[in-house]
CSV table of C-alpha atoms in Angstrom, one decimal:
chain,number,residue,atom,x,y,z
A,13,LYS,CA,-48.0,58.6,122.3
A,14,PRO,CA,-49.1,60.4,124.2
A,15,TRP,CA,-46.7,63.4,123.6
A,16,ASP,CA,-46.1,66.7,124.9
A,17,GLU,CA,-47.0,69.2,122.2
A,18,PHE,CA,-44.7,71.9,123.5
A,19,ASP,CA,-41.8,69.5,123.8
A,20,LEU,CA,-42.5,68.1,120.3
A,21,LYS,CA,-42.5,71.6,118.7
A,22,LEU,CA,-39.3,72.4,120.5
A,23,LYS,CA,-37.5,69.3,119.2
A,24,ILE,CA,-38.8,69.8,115.7
A,25,LYS,CA,-37.5,73.5,115.8
A,26,SER,CA,-34.2,72.3,117.1
A,27,LEU,CA,-33.8,69.7,114.4
A,28,LEU,CA,-34.7,72.2,111.7
A,29,LYS,CA,-32.2,74.6,113.1
A,30,ILE,CA,-29.5,71.9,113.1
A,31,SER,CA,-30.4,71.0,109.5
A,32,HIS,CA,-30.1,74.6,108.5
A,33,LEU,CA,-26.7,75.0,110.2
A,34,GLU,CA,-25.4,71.9,108.5
A,35,LYS,CA,-26.6,73.2,105.1
A,36,GLU,CA,-25.0,76.6,105.9
A,37,LYS,CA,-21.8,74.9,106.9
A,38,GLU,CA,-21.7,72.9,103.7
A,39,ARG,CA,-22.4,76.1,101.7
A,40,LEU,CA,-19.6,77.9,103.5
A,41,LEU,CA,-17.2,75.0,103.0
A,42,LEU,CA,-18.0,75.1,99.3
A,43,LEU,CA,-17.6,78.9,99.2
A,44,THR,CA,-14.3,78.7,101.1
A,45,HIS,CA,-13.0,76.0,98.7
A,46,SER,CA,-14.0,78.1,95.7
A,47,GLN,CA,-12.4,81.3,97.2
A,48,ASN,CA,-9.2,79.4,98.1
A,49,LYS,CA,-9.0,78.1,94.5
A,50,LYS,CA,-9.5,81.7,93.2
A,51,LEU,CA,-6.9,83.0,95.7
A,52,ARG,CA,-4.4,80.3,94.5
A,53,ASP,CA,-5.1,81.3,90.9
A,54,TRP,CA,-4.6,85.0,91.8
A,55,ASN,CA,-1.4,84.3,93.6
A,56,LYS,CA,-0.1,82.4,90.6
A,57,GLU,CA,-1.0,85.3,88.3
A,58,LEU,CA,0.5,87.7,90.8
A,59,GLU,CA,3.7,85.7,90.9
A,60,VAL,CA,3.9,85.8,87.1
A,61,LYS,CA,3.2,89.5,87.0
A,62,VAL,CA,5.8,90.2,89.8
A,63,ALA,CA,8.4,88.0,88.0
A,64,ASP,CA,7.7,89.9,84.7
A,65,ARG,CA,7.9,93.2,86.5
A,66,VAL,CA,11.2,92.2,88.2
A,67,SER,CA,12.5,91.2,84.8
A,68,GLU,CA,11.5,94.6,83.4
A,69,LEU,CA,13.1,96.4,86.3
A,70,LYS,CA,16.3,94.4,85.9
A,71,GLN,CA,16.4,95.2,82.2
A,72,THR,CA,15.7,98.9,83.0
A,73,GLU,CA,18.4,98.8,85.6
A,74,GLY,CA,20.8,97.3,83.1
A,75,MET,CA,19.9,100.0,80.6
A,76,LEU,CA,20.4,102.7,83.2
A,77,ASP,CA,23.8,101.2,84.1
A,78,GLU,CA,24.9,101.2,80.5
A,79,ALA,CA,23.6,104.8,80.1
A,80,TYR,CA,25.5,105.8,83.2
A,81,LYS,CA,28.7,104.2,82.0
A,82,GLU,CA,28.3,105.9,78.6
A,83,LEU,CA,27.7,109.2,80.3
A,84,SER,CA,30.7,108.8,82.6
A,85,SER,CA,32.8,107.8,79.7
A,86,SER,CA,31.6,110.9,77.8
A,87,TYR,CA,32.4,113.1,80.8
A,88,GLU,CA,35.8,111.6,81.2
A,89,SER,CA,36.6,112.0,77.5
A,90,VAL,CA,35.6,115.7,77.5
A,91,ILE,CA,37.6,116.3,80.7
A,92,LYS,CA,40.7,114.6,79.3
A,93,LEU,CA,40.5,116.6,76.2
A,94,LEU,CA,40.1,119.9,78.0
A,95,SER,CA,42.6,119.0,80.7
A,96,HIS,CA,45.2,118.4,78.0
A,97,ALA,CA,44.5,121.8,76.5
A,98,MET,CA,44.9,123.5,79.9
A,99,SER,CA,48.2,121.7,80.5
A,100,THR,CA,49.8,123.7,77.7
A,101,LYS,CA,49.1,127.0,79.6
A,102,GLU,CA,51.4,128.4,82.3
A,103,TYR,CA,50.2,129.7,85.7
A,104,MET,CA,47.3,127.2,86.0
A,105,LEU,CA,46.6,126.3,89.6
A,106,THR,CA,45.6,122.7,88.7
A,107,LYS,CA,48.9,122.4,86.9
A,108,ASP,CA,51.0,123.6,89.8
A,109,TYR,CA,48.8,121.9,92.4
A,110,PRO,CA,47.3,118.7,91.0
A,111,GLU,CA,45.9,117.7,94.4
A,112,LEU,CA,43.4,120.6,94.2
A,113,PRO,CA,40.5,118.6,92.6
A,114,ILE,CA,41.1,115.8,95.1
A,115,LEU,CA,40.8,118.2,98.1
A,116,VAL,CA,37.6,119.6,96.6
A,117,GLN,CA,36.2,116.1,96.3
A,118,GLN,CA,37.1,115.3,99.9
A,119,LEU,CA,35.6,118.6,101.2
A,120,ALA,CA,32.3,118.0,99.3
A,121,THR,CA,32.2,114.4,100.6
A,122,LYS,CA,32.9,115.3,104.2
A,123,ALA,CA,30.3,118.1,104.0
A,124,GLY,CA,27.7,115.4,103.4
A,125,PHE,CA,26.7,116.5,99.9
A,126,SER,CA,25.0,114.0,97.6
A,127,GLU,CA,27.0,111.8,95.3
A,128,TYR,CA,25.8,113.7,92.3
A,129,ILE,CA,26.9,117.1,93.8
A,130,VAL,CA,30.2,115.7,94.8
A,131,ARG,CA,30.8,114.4,91.3
A,132,GLN,CA,29.8,117.7,89.7
A,133,THR,CA,32.0,119.7,92.1
A,134,TYR,CA,34.9,117.4,91.3
A,135,PHE,CA,34.4,117.9,87.6
A,136,SER,CA,34.3,121.7,88.2
A,137,ALA,CA,37.5,121.6,90.1
A,138,MET,CA,39.2,120.0,87.1
A,139,LEU,CA,37.8,122.4,84.6
A,140,PHE,CA,37.3,125.7,86.4
A,141,GLU,CA,40.4,127.3,84.7
A,142,LEU,CA,39.2,126.5,81.2
A,143,GLY,CA,38.4,130.2,80.6
A,144,LYS,CA,42.1,131.1,81.4
A,145,LEU,CA,43.1,129.7,78.0
A,146,ALA,CA,41.8,133.0,76.6
A,147,MET,CA,43.9,135.1,79.0
A,148,PRO,CA,47.4,136.5,78.4
A,149,GLU,CA,50.0,134.8,80.6
A,150,GLN,CA,51.1,138.1,82.0
A,151,LEU,CA,47.7,138.7,83.4
A,152,LEU,CA,47.7,135.2,85.0
A,153,ALA,CA,51.2,135.7,86.4
A,154,THR,CA,50.4,139.0,88.2
A,155,PRO,CA,49.2,138.8,91.8
A,156,GLN,CA,45.5,139.8,91.8
A,157,SER,CA,46.1,142.5,94.4
A,158,GLN,CA,48.5,144.2,92.0
A,159,LEU,CA,46.0,144.4,89.1
A,160,THR,CA,44.1,147.5,88.3
A,161,PRO,CA,40.3,147.2,88.6
A,162,GLU,CA,40.0,146.9,84.9
A,163,GLU,CA,42.6,144.2,84.7
A,164,LEU,CA,41.0,142.3,87.6
A,165,ASP,CA,37.6,142.3,85.8
A,166,LYS,CA,39.3,141.1,82.7
A,167,LEU,CA,41.0,138.2,84.6
A,168,LEU,CA,37.9,137.2,86.5
A,169,ALA,CA,36.0,137.0,83.2
A,170,TYR,CA,37.6,133.5,82.9
A,171,THR,CA,34.7,132.2,85.0
A,172,THR,CA,32.0,133.2,82.5
A,173,ILE,CA,34.1,132.2,79.5
A,174,GLY,CA,34.7,128.7,80.9
A,175,ALA,CA,31.1,128.4,81.9
A,176,SER,CA,29.8,129.4,78.5
A,177,VAL,CA,32.1,126.9,76.8
A,178,LEU,CA,30.8,124.0,79.0
A,179,ALA,CA,27.2,125.1,78.8
A,180,ASP,CA,27.2,124.2,75.1
A,181,ILE,CA,28.3,120.7,75.9
A,182,PRO,CA,25.5,118.2,76.7
A,183,ASN,CA,25.2,117.3,80.4
A,184,PHE,CA,27.7,119.9,81.6
A,185,ASN,CA,25.2,122.5,82.7
A,186,GLU,CA,25.6,121.9,86.4
A,187,THR,CA,29.4,121.9,86.1
A,188,ALA,CA,29.2,125.2,84.1
A,189,GLN,CA,27.0,126.8,86.9
A,190,ILE,CA,29.5,125.9,89.6
A,191,ILE,CA,32.4,127.2,87.6
A,192,GLU,CA,30.6,130.5,86.7
A,193,LYS,CA,30.1,131.3,90.4
A,194,HIS,CA,33.2,129.9,92.1
A,195,CYS,CA,34.7,133.4,92.5
A,196,GLU,CA,31.6,134.7,94.3
A,197,TYR,CA,31.8,135.2,98.0
A,198,ILE,CA,28.9,134.9,100.5
A,199,ASP,CA,29.2,138.5,101.6
A,200,GLY,CA,28.5,139.7,98.0
A,201,SER,CA,32.1,140.9,97.4
A,202,GLY,CA,32.9,138.4,94.7
A,203,ALA,CA,32.7,138.3,90.9
A,204,PRO,CA,31.2,138.4,88.3
A,205,ASN,CA,27.8,139.2,89.7
A,206,GLN,CA,28.3,139.9,93.5
A,207,LEU,CA,26.1,137.1,94.5
A,208,ALA,CA,25.6,136.3,98.2
A,209,LEU,CA,24.7,133.4,100.5
A,210,GLU,CA,22.2,131.0,99.0
A,211,GLU,CA,22.5,132.6,95.6
A,212,ILE,CA,25.8,130.7,95.3
A,213,PRO,CA,25.7,127.0,94.6
A,214,VAL,CA,27.3,124.8,97.3
A,215,GLY,CA,29.7,123.4,94.8
A,216,SER,CA,30.9,127.0,94.0
A,217,LYS,CA,31.4,127.6,97.8
A,218,VAL,CA,33.6,124.5,98.1
A,219,LEU,CA,35.6,125.3,95.0
A,220,ALA,CA,36.1,128.9,96.2
A,221,ILE,CA,37.7,127.8,99.4
A,222,VAL,CA,40.1,125.2,97.9
A,223,LYS,CA,41.0,127.5,95.0
A,224,ASP,CA,41.9,130.4,97.3
A,225,TYR,CA,43.9,128.0,99.5
A,226,PHE,CA,46.2,127.2,96.7
A,227,LEU,CA,46.1,130.8,95.2
A,228,LEU,CA,47.5,132.0,98.5
A,229,GLN,CA,50.3,129.5,98.4
A,230,SER,CA,51.1,130.3,94.7
A,231,GLY,CA,51.9,134.0,95.4
A,232,ARG,CA,49.3,135.1,92.9
A,233,PHE,CA,46.9,136.3,95.5
A,234,ASP,CA,48.7,139.2,97.0
A,235,GLY,CA,52.3,138.6,95.9
A,236,LYS,CA,53.2,136.6,99.1
A,237,ARG,CA,53.6,132.9,99.2
A,238,TYR,CA,51.6,131.5,102.2
A,239,CYS,CA,52.6,128.3,103.9
A,240,ASN,CA,49.8,125.7,104.5
A,241,LYS,CA,49.1,127.0,108.0
A,242,LYS,CA,49.0,130.7,107.0
A,243,ALA,CA,46.7,129.9,104.0
A,244,VAL,CA,44.3,128.0,106.4
A,245,ASP,CA,44.5,130.9,108.9
A,246,TYR,CA,43.4,133.3,106.2
A,247,LEU,CA,40.5,131.1,105.3
A,248,LEU,CA,39.4,130.8,108.9
A,249,ALA,CA,39.7,134.6,109.4
A,250,GLU,CA,37.3,135.1,106.5
A,251,ALA,CA,34.9,132.3,107.5
A,252,GLY,CA,31.5,133.8,107.7
A,253,ASN,CA,32.5,136.7,105.5
A,254,LYS,CA,33.8,135.4,102.2
A,255,TYR,CA,33.5,131.7,102.9
A,256,ASP,CA,30.9,129.4,104.4
A,257,GLU,CA,32.0,128.9,108.0
A,258,LYS,CA,31.1,125.2,108.2
A,259,LEU,CA,32.9,124.4,105.0
A,260,VAL,CA,36.0,126.2,106.1
A,261,ASN,CA,36.2,124.4,109.4
A,262,ILE,CA,35.8,121.0,107.6
A,263,PHE,CA,38.5,122.0,105.2
A,264,ALA,CA,40.9,123.0,108.0
A,265,ASP,CA,40.4,119.5,109.5
A,266,ILE,CA,41.1,117.9,106.2
A,267,VAL,CA,44.4,119.8,105.8
A,268,SER,CA,45.4,119.0,109.4
A,269,GLU,CA,44.7,115.3,108.7
A,270,VAL,CA,46.8,115.3,105.6
A,271,GLU,CA,49.7,117.0,107.4
A,272,GLN,CA,49.5,114.6,110.3
A,273,SER,CA,49.4,111.6,108.0
A,274,ASP,CA,52.5,112.9,106.1
A,275,SER,CA,54.4,113.5,109.3
A,276,GLN,CA,53.6,110.1,110.7
A,277,ASN,CA,54.8,108.2,107.7
A,278,LYS,CA,58.2,108.3,106.0
A,279,GLU,CA,57.2,109.5,102.5
A,280,ARG,CA,59.2,109.5,99.3
A,281,LYS,CA,58.5,111.3,96.0
A,282,LEU,CA,59.4,109.1,93.1
A,283,SER,CA,59.3,109.1,89.3
A,284,THR,CA,57.5,106.3,87.4
A,285,LYS,CA,60.7,104.4,86.7
A,286,ALA,CA,61.6,104.4,90.4
A,287,LEU,CA,58.4,102.6,91.4
A,288,ARG,CA,58.5,99.0,92.6
A,289,SER,CA,55.9,96.4,93.2
A,290,GLY,CA,54.7,96.4,96.8
A,291,MET,CA,54.9,100.2,97.3
A,292,VAL,CA,51.9,102.0,98.7
A,293,LEU,CA,50.7,105.4,97.5
A,294,SER,CA,50.7,107.9,100.3
A,295,ARG,CA,48.7,110.4,98.3
A,296,ASP,CA,46.1,110.4,95.5
A,297,CYS,CA,47.8,110.3,92.1
A,298,SER,CA,46.5,112.5,89.3
A,299,ASN,CA,47.6,113.2,85.7
A,300,GLY,CA,48.8,116.8,86.5
A,301,GLN,CA,45.5,118.4,85.5
A,302,GLY,CA,43.5,116.9,88.4
A,303,LEU,CA,42.3,113.7,86.7
A,304,LEU,CA,42.5,110.9,89.3
A,305,LEU,CA,44.6,107.9,88.2
A,306,LEU,CA,45.2,106.0,91.5
A,307,ASN,CA,43.8,106.5,95.0
A,308,LYS,CA,45.8,107.0,98.1
A,309,GLY,CA,46.5,103.7,99.8
A,310,LYS,CA,46.8,101.8,96.4
A,311,LEU,CA,49.2,98.9,96.5
A,312,LEU,CA,51.3,99.0,93.4
A,313,THR,CA,51.8,95.9,91.3
A,314,ASN,CA,54.0,95.3,88.3
A,315,GLU,CA,50.9,95.4,86.1
A,316,SER,CA,49.7,98.8,87.5
A,317,ILE,CA,53.3,100.2,87.1
A,318,LYS,CA,53.4,99.1,83.4
A,319,LYS,CA,50.1,100.9,82.8
A,320,LEU,CA,51.4,104.1,84.4
A,321,ILE,CA,54.5,103.9,82.2
A,322,ALA,CA,52.3,103.4,79.1
A,323,PHE,CA,50.2,106.4,80.2
A,324,GLU,CA,53.3,108.6,80.4
A,325,LYS,CA,54.4,107.6,76.9
A,326,VAL,CA,51.0,108.1,75.3
A,327,TYR,CA,50.3,111.5,76.8
A,328,ASP,CA,53.9,112.6,77.2
A,329,VAL,CA,53.2,113.7,80.7
A,330,PRO,CA,55.9,113.0,83.4
A,331,LEU,CA,54.3,111.9,86.6
A,332,THR,CA,55.5,111.8,90.2
A,333,TYR,CA,54.3,109.7,93.0
A,334,HIS,CA,54.3,109.9,96.8
A,335,VAL,CA,54.8,106.5,98.4
A,336,PHE,CA,55.5,105.1,101.8
A,337,SER,CA,59.0,103.6,102.1
């Protein structure tokens, strides 16, 4: 005393404000502590849920892997059965040219197709002649250019026959569609339905190119046997007409690469008994009906040779191998 009333009021107001801020700070600290605790609890619950979900996904992934393996095994079993049936028939392209399905697979892969489409196209290449089992051998042996229109229609019906057989087998619908349309050409001049452009599946377009490549070489196209180069020249001349131009150009590059590889390496063709450990396959090896046994570049071992010998005995199929000396 005496005091300044204004100064006193100001100090009291300041003290009240400080007291209020301290209480608010304490309240916020308690709230933050409570929220941090809830957040930690939520994180723990989330970790448990994530762990459970990951476990579920792993189990699902395992089930999908098993299902895929079973499906692949089912595919391969059906393919082996049908390939064996086709091997008994003469004038089959895949019998005379076992590399045909491998080239189809390479073309589909280099064209950038999905793994699924590549796989379906490969299966189609192994089974596209299934309908020919219903055809007389005389019809198969005659060059297509020498057939009457009625005979040619009868021959090309093998596409729909084979497709109808496969369509009745679970999971072969896509393969059946590719086979049914592999004799169609993009200009609408093919069979059986004169489809054109995008009406034709990409797998069918691939198969048409490789099929005709070997058909030209076999002499069953127009009675003349084309060499590799002449066959490719024919395809290139028809690119944009019968065949997809991009696919033909890619295929021409593949054939060129194969020829260059063969010329740069001293290659030998051997029977199974002539194989020796340490040899390297210079080409893909198939069972004679297009089923891939060993990949190009595979280093042979005594164990792998024993398996090949056993395969020959079980299926009574003589095999030949191209190896680097």
